[in-house]
Coordinates of N, CA, C and O in Angstrom, one line a residue:
M239 N 12.7 -23.0 -11.5 CA 13.0 -22.0 -10.8 C 14.3 -21.1 -10.2 O 15.0 -20.2 -9.2
A240 N 15.5 -21.4 -10.1 CA 16.8 -21.5 -9.4 C 16.8 -20.4 -10.0 O 16.8 -19.2 -10.6
S241 N 17.5 -19.7 -9.1 CA 18.7 -17.7 -8.7 C 19.2 -17.8 -10.5 O 18.5 -16.3 -10.6
A242 N 19.6 -17.8 -10.3 CA 20.8 -18.5 -12.3 C 19.5 -17.6 -13.2 O 20.5 -17.5 -14.0
R243 N 18.4 -18.4 -12.8 CA 17.3 -18.2 -14.2 C 16.8 -16.5 -13.9 O 16.1 -16.7 -14.9
R244 N 16.8 -16.6 -13.0 CA 15.9 -15.3 -12.0 C 17.0 -14.2 -12.8 O 18.1 -14.2 -12.0
S245 N 15.8 -13.3 -12.8 CA 16.7 -12.0 -13.1 C 17.0 -10.8 -11.9 O 17.7 -9.7 -11.3
R246 N 15.8 -10.8 -11.2 CA 15.9 -10.6 -9.1 C 15.2 -11.8 -8.6 O 15.0 -12.6 -8.8
P247 N 15.9 -11.2 -7.2 CA 15.7 -11.7 -6.3 C 14.6 -12.2 -5.5 O 12.8 -11.4 -5.7
N248 N 14.1 -14.0 -5.4 CA 12.8 -13.3 -4.2 C 13.2 -13.9 -3.4 O 14.2 -14.0 -2.3
I249 N 12.4 -12.8 -2.3 CA 12.1 -13.0 -0.8 C 11.0 -13.3 0.1 O 10.2 -13.0 -0.3
L250 N 11.8 -14.1 1.2 CA 11.1 -14.8 2.4 C 11.2 -13.7 3.1 O 12.1 -13.8 4.1
I251 N 9.7 -13.6 4.0 CA 9.5 -13.5 4.5 C 8.7 -13.1 5.9 O 8.1 -14.5 5.4
T252 N 9.6 -13.8 7.7 CA 9.1 -14.9 8.0 C 8.6 -14.6 9.7 O 9.8 -14.1 9.5
G253 N 8.7 -14.8 10.4 CA 8.6 -14.5 11.8 C 6.6 -15.3 12.9 O 6.3 -15.1 12.4
T254 N 7.5 -14.8 14.0 CA 5.9 -15.9 14.6 C 4.5 -14.6 13.9 O 5.0 -13.4 14.3
P255 N 3.8 -14.6 14.2 CA 2.6 -14.0 13.8 C 2.8 -12.7 15.1 O 3.6 -13.2 16.4
G256 N 3.2 -11.8 14.6 CA 2.7 -10.2 15.5 C 4.4 -9.9 15.1 O 4.7 -8.6 15.9
T257 N 4.7 -10.3 14.3 CA 6.7 -9.6 14.4 C 6.6 -8.9 12.8 O 7.8 -7.8 13.5
G258 N 5.5 -8.0 12.1 CA 6.9 -6.9 11.4 C 6.6 -7.7 10.4 O 6.0 -6.4 9.3
K259 N 5.6 -8.9 9.7 CA 6.1 -9.4 8.3 C 5.2 -8.1 7.6 O 5.5 -8.1 6.1
S260 N 3.6 -8.7 7.8 CA 3.2 -7.8 6.6 C 3.3 -6.6 6.7 O 3.5 -5.4 5.5
T261 N 3.2 -5.7 7.8 CA 4.2 -4.3 7.7 C 4.9 -4.8 7.1 O 5.5 -3.4 5.5
T262 N 6.6 -4.9 7.3 CA 7.6 -4.5 6.5 C 7.4 -5.4 4.7 O 7.5 -4.6 3.9
G263 N 6.4 -5.8 4.7 CA 6.0 -7.3 3.3 C 5.3 -5.8 2.7 O 6.6 -5.7 1.4
V264 N 5.0 -5.1 3.1 CA 3.8 -4.6 2.0 C 5.2 -3.0 1.9 O 5.3 -2.8 0.8
E265 N 5.3 -2.7 2.9 CA 6.6 -1.7 2.2 C 7.6 -1.7 1.8 O 8.3 -0.7 0.8
L266 N 7.8 -2.7 1.7 CA 9.2 -3.0 1.4 C 8.7 -3.3 -0.4 O 8.7 -2.7 -1.5
A267 N 7.7 -4.0 -0.9 CA 6.6 -3.9 -1.9 C 7.0 -2.9 -2.9 O 6.6 -2.2 -4.0
N268 N 6.0 -1.6 -1.4 CA 5.3 -0.4 -2.4 C 7.3 0.2 -3.4 O 7.2 1.3 -3.3
R269 N 8.3 0.2 -2.4 CA 9.2 0.8 -2.1 C 10.1 0.9 -3.5 O 11.1 1.1 -4.4
L270 N 9.9 -1.0 -3.9 CA 11.3 -1.2 -4.7 C 10.4 -1.8 -6.2 O 11.5 -2.3 -6.9
G271 N 8.1 -1.9 -6.3 CA 7.4 -2.0 -6.8 C 7.9 -3.5 -6.8 O 7.6 -4.5 -8.1
F272 N 7.9 -4.6 -5.6 CA 7.6 -5.6 -5.5 C 6.6 -6.6 -5.9 O 5.8 -5.6 -5.7
K273 N 6.3 -7.6 -6.6 CA 5.0 -8.2 -6.2 C 5.3 -8.5 -4.8 O 6.1 -9.6 -4.5
Y274 N 4.0 -8.4 -4.2 CA 4.3 -9.4 -2.7 C 2.7 -9.8 -2.7 O 1.7 -10.2 -3.8
I275 N 3.0 -11.6 -1.8 CA 2.3 -11.8 -1.1 C 1.9 -13.0 -0.4 O 2.9 -13.1 0.2
N276 N 0.7 -12.3 0.3 CA 0.9 -12.8 1.8 C 0.4 -14.0 1.5 O -1.1 -13.8 1.4
V277 N 1.0 -15.1 1.9 CA 0.6 -16.6 1.9 C -1.2 -16.9 3.5 O -1.8 -17.6 2.7
G278 N -1.2 -16.0 4.1 CA -2.1 -16.2 4.6 C -3.9 -15.5 3.3 O -4.9 -15.9 3.7
Q279 N -3.2 -14.7 3.6 CA -4.3 -13.6 2.7 C -5.1 -14.2 1.9 O -6.4 -14.4 1.3
L280 N -4.1 -14.8 1.0 CA -3.8 -16.1 -0.5 C -4.9 -16.8 0.5 O -5.7 -17.8 -0.5
A281 N -4.2 -18.2 1.2 CA -5.4 -18.6 2.0 C -7.0 -18.8 2.1 O -7.9 -19.5 1.7
K282 N -6.6 -17.0 2.8 CA -8.5 -16.6 2.6 C -9.5 -16.6 1.9 O -10.5 -16.8 1.1
E283 N -8.6 -15.7 1.1 CA -9.6 -15.4 -0.5 C -9.0 -16.7 -1.4 O -10.5 -16.6 -2.2
N284 N -8.6 -17.9 -1.5 CA -9.3 -18.9 -2.3 C -9.0 -20.3 -1.7 O -8.9 -21.2 -2.0
D285 N -9.9 -20.2 -0.8 CA -10.3 -21.8 0.1 C -8.7 -23.0 0.6 O -9.3 -23.2 0.3
L286 N -7.9 -21.9 1.0 CA -6.9 -22.7 0.4 C -6.5 -23.4 2.0 O -6.1 -23.8 2.6
Y287 N -7.8 -23.6 2.7 CA -7.4 -24.5 3.9 C -8.3 -26.5 4.0 O -8.6 -26.7 3.0
D288 N -7.3 -26.7 5.4 CA -7.6 -28.3 5.5 C -8.3 -28.8 6.5 O -8.2 -29.6 7.5
G289 N -9.5 -27.3 7.0 CA -9.8 -27.8 8.1 C -9.5 -27.0 9.2 O -9.4 -25.6 8.6
W290 N -10.1 -26.6 11.2 CA -10.2 -25.9 11.2 C -9.4 -26.2 12.5 O -10.1 -28.0 13.2
D291 N -9.1 -26.0 13.8 CA -8.3 -26.0 15.2 C -8.9 -25.2 15.5 O -8.2 -23.5 16.1
A292 N -9.9 -25.7 17.0 CA -10.3 -25.1 17.6 C -9.4 -24.8 18.9 O -10.0 -24.1 19.4
Q293 N -8.6 -25.8 19.2 CA -7.9 -25.1 20.0 C -6.8 -24.1 19.8 O -7.1 -22.9 21.3
Y294 N -6.8 -23.5 18.3 CA -6.1 -22.7 18.6 C -6.6 -21.4 17.7 O -6.3 -20.5 17.3
E295 N -8.6 -21.9 17.3 CA -9.3 -20.6 17.2 C -8.5 -20.2 15.7 O -9.2 -19.2 15.7
C296 N -8.1 -21.6 14.3 CA -7.9 -20.8 13.2 C -7.4 -21.7 11.9 O -8.4 -22.5 13.0
H297 N -8.2 -21.6 11.2 CA -7.5 -22.8 10.0 C -6.3 -23.3 9.7 O -5.5 -22.7 10.4
V298 N -6.3 -24.0 9.6 CA -4.6 -25.4 9.3 C -4.3 -25.2 7.7 O -5.9 -25.4 6.8
L299 N -3.8 -24.3 7.1 CA -3.5 -23.5 6.1 C -3.4 -25.2 5.4 O -2.5 -26.2 6.1
D300 N -4.3 -25.8 3.8 CA -3.3 -27.2 3.2 C -1.9 -26.4 3.0 O -1.9 -25.4 1.4
E301 N -1.2 -27.1 2.8 CA 0.2 -26.3 2.3 C 0.4 -27.0 0.8 O 1.2 -26.5 0.7
D302 N 0.1 -27.9 0.6 CA 0.1 -28.0 -0.7 C -0.8 -27.6 -2.0 O -0.3 -27.5 -3.0
K303 N -1.8 -27.3 -1.5 CA -2.3 -26.5 -2.1 C -1.8 -24.7 -2.0 O -1.9 -24.4 -3.9
A304 N -1.7 -24.7 -0.9 CA -0.9 -23.2 -1.1 C 0.7 -23.3 -1.4 O 0.5 -22.2 -2.9
S305 N 1.0 -23.9 -1.4 CA 2.3 -23.8 -2.3 C 2.7 -24.4 -4.0 O 2.7 -23.3 -4.4
L306 N 0.9 -24.7 -4.3 CA 0.9 -24.7 -5.9 C 0.2 -23.1 -6.4 O 0.7 -23.0 -7.8
V307 N -0.4 -22.8 -5.4 CA -0.8 -21.5 -6.4 C 0.9 -20.0 -5.8 O 0.9 -19.4 -7.2
V308 N 1.3 -20.6 -4.6 CA 2.7 -19.4 -4.5 C 3.5 -19.9 -5.6 O 4.4 -18.6 -6.7
E309 N 3.1 -21.1 -5.8 CA 5.2 -21.0 -6.9 C 4.0 -20.4 -8.0 O 4.8 -20.3 -9.2
F310 N 2.7 -20.9 -8.6 CA 1.6 -20.3 -10.0 C 3.1 -18.7 -10.0 O 2.5 -18.2 -11.5
I311 N 2.3 -17.4 -9.2 CA 1.8 -17.0 -9.1 C 3.5 -16.0 -8.9 O 4.3 -15.2 -10.1
L312 N 4.8 -17.3 -8.8 CA 5.8 -16.5 -8.7 C 6.3 -17.1 -9.7 O 7.8 -16.5 -10.7
I313 N 6.0 -17.9 -10.5 CA 6.2 -18.3 -12.3 C 6.4 -17.1 -13.0 O 6.7 -16.7 -14.0
Q314 N 4.4 -17.4 -13.1 CA 4.2 -16.3 -13.3 C 4.2 -14.8 -13.6 O 5.0 -14.3 -14.2
Y315 N 4.7 -14.3 -12.7 CA 6.3 -13.4 -12.4 C 7.2 -12.5 -12.8 O 7.9 -12.2 -12.3
D316 N 7.4 -14.3 -13.0 CA 9.0 -14.2 -11.9 C 10.0 -13.1 -13.6 O 11.3 -12.8 -12.9
R317 N 9.6 -13.3 -14.5 CA 10.3 -12.1 -15.1 C 10.4 -10.9 -15.3 O 11.1 -9.8 -15.5
W318 N 9.6 -10.2 -14.6 CA 8.8 -9.1 -14.2 C 9.6 -8.3 -13.1 O 9.6 -7.1 -13.4
R319 N 9.0 -8.4 -11.6 CA 9.3 -8.6 -10.5 C 10.0 -9.3 -10.1 O 9.7 -10.4 -9.7
I320 N 9.9 -8.6 -8.5 CA 11.1 -9.6 -8.4 C 9.9 -9.7 -6.4 O 8.7 -9.0 -6.9
H321 N 9.1 -10.3 -6.3 CA 8.5 -11.6 -4.9 C 9.1 -11.1 -4.0 O 10.7 -10.9 -3.7
V322 N 7.7 -10.3 -2.9 CA 8.0 -11.0 -1.6 C 7.5 -11.4 -0.4 O 5.9 -11.5 -1.2
V323 N 8.2 -12.7 -0.2 CA 6.4 -13.7 0.4 C 6.1 -13.7 1.6 O 7.2 -13.5 2.2
N324 N 5.1 -13.3 2.7 CA 5.3 -13.4 3.7 C 4.2 -14.0 3.9 O 3.2 -15.0 3.3
Y325 N 4.8 -15.3 5.4 CA 4.8 -15.9 6.0 C 4.7 -16.6 7.1 O 6.1 -16.4 7.5
H326 N 4.1 -17.1 8.4 CA 4.7 -17.5 9.5 C 5.6 -18.6 9.5 O 5.7 -19.0 10.5
G327 N 5.0 -19.8 8.6 CA 5.9 -21.1 8.4 C 7.6 -20.9 7.3 O 6.2 -19.8 6.0
C328 N 7.8 -21.6 7.3 CA 8.6 -21.7 6.4 C 8.9 -22.9 5.3 O 9.7 -22.7 4.8
E329 N 9.0 -24.1 6.4 CA 9.1 -24.8 6.5 C 8.9 -25.8 4.5 O 9.6 -26.7 4.6
F330 N 7.8 -25.8 3.8 CA 6.4 -26.1 3.4 C 7.4 -25.5 1.8 O 7.0 -26.2 0.9
F331 N 8.1 -23.6 2.4 CA 8.0 -24.1 0.6 C 9.5 -24.1 0.3 O 10.2 -24.4 1.0
P332 N 9.1 -24.8 -1.1 CA 11.0 -24.9 -1.5 C 12.2 -24.3 -1.6 O 11.9 -22.8 -1.9
E333 N 12.7 -25.4 -1.1 CA 13.9 -23.9 -1.0 C 14.7 -23.2 -2.4 O 14.3 -22.1 -2.4
R334 N 14.4 -23.8 -3.9 CA 14.7 -23.1 -4.4 C 14.0 -22.0 -5.3 O 13.9 -20.8 -5.8
W335 N 12.9 -21.7 -4.0 CA 12.1 -20.4 -4.2 C 13.0 -19.1 -4.3 O 12.4 -18.1 -4.4
F336 N 13.9 -19.3 -3.1 CA 13.9 -18.1 -2.2 C 15.0 -17.7 -2.8 O 16.6 -18.8 -2.1
D337 N 16.0 -16.6 -2.5 CA 17.0 -16.1 -2.9 C 17.5 -15.4 -1.0 O 19.0 -15.5 -1.1
I338 N 16.9 -15.5 -0.3 CA 17.4 -14.7 0.9 C 15.6 -14.8 1.5 O 14.8 -14.6 1.2
V339 N 16.3 -15.1 3.0 CA 14.8 -15.2 4.4 C 15.6 -14.2 5.2 O 16.1 -14.2 5.2
F340 N 14.3 -13.5 5.4 CA 14.2 -12.3 6.7 C 13.5 -13.2 7.3 O 12.1 -13.5 7.3
V341 N 14.5 -13.0 8.9 CA 13.2 -14.0 10.1 C 12.9 -12.4 11.1 O 13.8 -12.3 11.4
L342 N 11.6 -12.1 11.3 CA 11.8 -10.9 12.3 C 11.2 -11.7 13.2 O 10.9 -12.1 13.7
R343 N 11.9 -10.7 14.2 CA 12.2 -11.2 15.8 C 11.2 -10.4 16.6 O 11.9 -8.5 16.4
T344 N 10.9 -10.5 17.6 CA 10.2 -10.1 18.3 C 10.1 -9.2 20.1 O 10.5 -11.2 20.5
N345 N 10.3 -9.0 21.1 CA 11.1 -9.3 22.2 C 9.7 -9.8 22.9 O 8.4 -9.4 22.6
N346 N 9.5 -10.5 23.6 CA 8.6 -11.3 24.1 C 7.4 -10.7 24.5 O 5.7 -10.4 24.7
T347 N 8.1 -9.5 25.3 CA 6.9 -8.9 25.8 C 5.8 -7.7 25.0 O 5.5 -7.5 24.9
I348 N 6.9 -7.3 24.4 CA 6.4 -6.5 22.7 C 5.0 -7.6 22.0 O 4.1 -7.0 21.8
L349 N 6.2 -8.5 22.1 CA 4.4 -9.5 21.3 C 3.4 -9.8 22.2 O 2.3 -9.7 21.3
F350 N 3.4 -10.5 23.4 CA 2.5 -10.2 23.8 C 1.2 -9.1 23.9 O 0.8 -9.7 23.8
D351 N 2.1 -8.2 24.1 CA 0.8 -7.2 23.8 C -0.1 -6.9 22.0 O -0.8 -6.9 22.5
R352 N 1.2 -7.2 21.5 CA 1.0 -7.4 20.2 C -0.2 -7.8 19.6 O -1.8 -7.8 19.3
L353 N 0.1 -9.5 20.6 CA -0.9 -10.2 20.2 C -2.4 -9.8 21.3 O -3.3 -10.3 20.4
Q354 N -2.0 -9.5 22.1 CA -3.3 -9.0 23.2 C -4.5 -8.1 22.0 O -5.5 -8.7 22.2
Q355 N -3.4 -7.4 21.7 CA -4.0 -6.4 20.9 C -5.0 -7.1 19.4 O -6.4 -6.3 19.6
R356 N -4.3 -8.4 18.6 CA -4.9 -8.7 17.9 C -6.3 -9.3 18.6 O -7.1 -10.4 17.4
G357 N -6.5 -9.7 19.6 CA -7.2 -10.8 20.4 C -7.2 -11.8 20.4 O -7.5 -13.2 21.1
Y358 N -5.6 -12.0 20.0 CA -6.2 -13.4 20.7 C -5.5 -13.8 22.5 O -5.2 -12.7 23.2
T359 N -5.8 -15.4 22.7 CA -6.2 -15.7 24.2 C -5.5 -16.7 24.4 O -5.1 -17.4 23.5
G360 N -5.7 -17.2 25.5 CA -5.8 -18.6 26.1 C -4.4 -19.1 25.3 O -3.1 -18.6 25.6
K361 N -4.6 -20.7 25.0 CA -3.4 -21.7 24.1 C -3.1 -21.1 23.3 O -1.8 -20.8 22.6
K362 N -3.3 -20.0 22.2 CA -3.4 -19.3 20.7 C -2.1 -18.5 21.4 O -0.6 -17.9 20.3
L363 N -2.0 -17.7 22.0 CA -2.0 -16.5 22.1 C -0.5 -17.2 23.5 O 0.4 -16.3 22.7
T364 N -0.1 -18.3 24.5 CA 0.2 -18.9 25.0 C 1.6 -19.0 24.7 O 3.0 -19.2 24.2
S365 N 1.0 -20.2 22.8 CA 1.7 -21.3 21.9 C 2.6 -19.9 21.3 O 4.2 -19.6 21.2
N366 N 2.0 -18.8 20.3 CA 2.7 -18.1 20.1 C 4.3 -16.9 20.4 O 5.1 -16.7 20.1
V367 N 3.6 -17.0 21.3 CA 4.3 -16.2 22.4 C 5.9 -17.2 22.9 O 7.1 -16.9 22.6
E368 N 4.9 -18.6 22.9 CA 6.4 -19.4 23.8 C 7.5 -19.8 21.9 O 8.2 -19.7 22.6
C369 N 6.8 -19.5 20.7 CA 7.1 -20.3 20.2 C 8.7 -18.9 19.6 O 9.7 -18.8 18.7
E370 N 7.9 -17.3 20.1 CA 9.1 -16.9 20.0 C 9.9 -16.9 20.6 O 12.0 -16.8 20.6
I371 N 9.9 -17.5 22.2 CA 10.3 -17.2 23.3 C 12.1 -18.5 22.2 O 13.3 -19.1 22.8
F372 N 11.1 -19.7 22.0 CA 12.2 -20.9 21.6 C 12.6 -21.4 20.2 O 13.5 -22.2 19.9
Q373 N 12.8 -19.6 19.7 CA 13.2 -19.3 18.1 C 13.1 -19.9 17.4 O 13.7 -20.7 16.8
T374 N 11.2 -20.8 17.1 CA 10.9 -22.0 16.5 C 11.4 -21.2 14.9 O 11.6 -22.6 13.9
I375 N 10.6 -20.5 14.5 CA 10.4 -19.7 13.4 C 11.8 -19.9 12.6 O 12.4 -20.3 11.9
L376 N 12.6 -19.1 13.4 CA 14.1 -19.3 13.2 C 14.7 -20.6 13.1 O 15.3 -20.3 11.9
E377 N 14.6 -21.4 14.0 CA 16.2 -22.3 13.4 C 14.6 -23.8 12.5 O 16.0 -24.6 12.4
E378 N 13.4 -23.5 12.2 CA 13.1 -23.8 11.0 C 13.5 -22.8 9.4 O 14.0 -24.0 8.5
A379 N 13.7 -21.8 9.6 CA 14.2 -21.9 8.9 C 15.2 -21.7 8.3 O 16.2 -22.6 7.9
R380 N 16.5 -21.4 9.7 CA 18.1 -22.5 9.0 C 18.4 -24.1 9.1 O 18.9 -23.5 8.5
D381 N 17.1 -24.7 9.7 CA 16.7 -25.9 9.1 C 16.3 -26.2 7.8 O 16.5 -27.4 6.9
S382 N 15.7 -25.3 7.1 CA 15.0 -25.3 5.9 C 15.5 -25.0 4.5 O 15.2 -25.5 3.5
Y383 N 16.5 -23.9 5.0 CA 17.4 -23.3 3.7 C 18.7 -23.5 4.3 O 19.4 -23.4 5.6
N384 N 20.1 -22.8 3.2 CA 20.9 -22.6 3.1 C 20.9 -21.4 4.7 O 20.5 -20.4 4.5
P385 N 21.4 -22.1 5.9 CA 21.7 -21.1 6.6 C 22.2 -19.6 6.1 O 22.4 -18.9 7.4
E386 N 23.1 -19.5 5.2 CA 24.5 -18.8 4.6 C 22.7 -17.6 4.5 O 23.5 -15.9 4.1
I387 N 21.5 -17.7 3.8 CA 20.3 -16.8 3.2 C 19.8 -16.2 4.1 O 19.0 -15.8 3.6
V388 N 19.7 -17.2 5.6 CA 18.8 -17.0 6.8 C 19.6 -15.8 6.8 O 20.3 -15.9 8.1
H389 N 18.4 -14.7 7.2 CA 18.7 -13.4 8.6 C 17.8 -13.1 9.9 O 17.3 -12.8 9.1
E390 N 18.2 -12.6 10.1 CA 17.5 -12.9 11.7 C 17.4 -10.9 11.9 O 18.6 -10.6 11.5
L391 N 15.8 -10.4 12.0 CA 16.3 -8.9 12.1 C 15.4 -9.1 13.8 O 14.1 -8.6 13.5
E392 N 15.7 -7.8 14.4 CA 13.6 -7.4 15.5 C 14.0 -6.3 14.7 O 14.2 -5.7 14.4
S393 N 12.4 -6.4 15.2 CA 11.2 -5.6 15.2 C 10.5 -5.4 16.0 O 9.5 -6.3 16.2
N394 N 10.7 -4.3 16.6 CA 10.7 -3.9 17.9 C 9.6 -2.6 18.0 O 8.7 -2.6 18.5
A395 N 10.2 -1.5 17.4 CA 10.0 -0.5 17.8 C 9.9 -0.2 15.7 O 10.5 -0.9 14.6
P396 N 9.0 1.0 15.0 CA 9.3 1.4 14.1 C 10.7 2.3 14.2 O 10.3 1.8 12.4
E397 N 11.9 2.5 14.3 CA 12.9 2.6 14.5 C 13.0 1.4 13.0 O 14.2 1.6 12.3
D398 N 13.5 0.4 13.8 CA 13.4 -1.0 13.8 C 13.3 -1.7 12.0 O 13.6 -2.1 11.5
L399 N 11.5 -1.0 12.1 CA 11.2 -0.9 10.7 C 11.8 -0.6 9.8 O 11.9 -1.1 8.7
E400 N 12.1 0.7 9.7 CA 13.1 1.9 8.3 C 14.4 1.4 8.7 O 14.8 0.9 7.8
Q401 N 15.3 0.1 9.9 CA 15.8 0.0 9.6 C 16.2 -1.4 8.5 O 17.0 -1.3 7.6
N402 N 15.4 -2.3 9.0 CA 15.0 -3.7 8.3 C 15.2 -3.2 6.9 O 15.2 -3.9 6.0
L403 N 14.0 -2.5 6.7 CA 13.8 -2.1 5.3 C 15.0 -1.5 4.6 O 15.4 -1.9 3.7
E404 N 15.8 -1.1 5.0 CA 17.5 -0.1 5.0 C 18.5 -1.0 4.0 O 18.8 -1.6 3.1
Q405 N 18.1 -2.5 5.7 CA 19.2 -3.2 4.7 C 18.7 -4.3 2.9 O 19.4 -4.9 2.6
I406 N 17.7 -4.6 4.2 CA 17.2 -5.6 2.8 C 17.4 -4.7 1.5 O 18.1 -5.4 0.6
Q407 N 16.7 -3.5 1.5 CA 17.0 -2.8 -0.1 C 18.0 -2.8 0.0 O 19.1 -3.0 -1.8
A408 N 19.6 -2.3 0.3 CA 21.2 -3.0 0.2 C 21.1 -3.6 -0.2 O 22.2 -4.1 -1.4
W409 N 20.3 -5.1 0.7 CA 21.0 -6.7 0.2 C 20.6 -6.7 -1.3 O 20.9 -7.6 -2.0
V410 N 19.2 -5.8 -1.9 CA 18.8 -6.0 -3.0 C 19.2 -5.2 -3.8 O 19.9 -5.9 -4.7
M411 N 19.8 -4.5 -3.9 CA 20.9 -3.7 -4.6 C 22.3 -4.5 -5.2 O 23.0 -4.6 -6.0
Q412 N 22.7 -5.1 -3.7 CA 23.9 -5.7 -4.1 C 23.2 -7.3 -4.6 O 23.9 -7.4 -5.6
W413 N 22.9 -8.0 -4.7 CA 22.1 -9.0 -5.1 C 22.0 -8.6 -7.1 O 22.8 -9.2 -7.3
S414 N 21.6 -8.0 -7.1 CA 21.2 -7.2 -8.5 C 22.3 -6.4 -9.4 O 22.5 -7.1 -10.6
S415 N 23.2 -5.8 -8.5 CA 24.3 -6.1 -9.5 C 25.5 -7.0 -9.7 O 25.7 -8.1 -9.3

């Protein structure tokens, strides 16, 4: 599934929960006719879990199962559509799947408020905000993929969303030419 065989690029949108990955991915897919894959939703729909983490009050993703399902989707649609994959982690996805990786970043105060509105509390809230403070997802992406394809995008306000979408669209047009 190397990019040399693809006629169009595969894009990964990643970042700490609450940074706007789903909003960005859905809107991007709508604008450009991409195949959109939300790995968290895919896991929920297909029971791709390996247990429950009581401390963080969430399911634990079975990364092997999730990777197999995502790879099947990528291969199935490879010749017809661009893919946008959205997930808050990225180190378990093979580098060959993606032509570019966008890491959404959000100001810690804004992120704290967003996560509280989602009902995050205690360790789950604190850990996610700390993850953003320490740039955990950004570093994970840089360690997992060629740093040249990893791009950090600010995602604090609605105008950031529009600017990010325009930037990604411009990149897709350049990649396709």
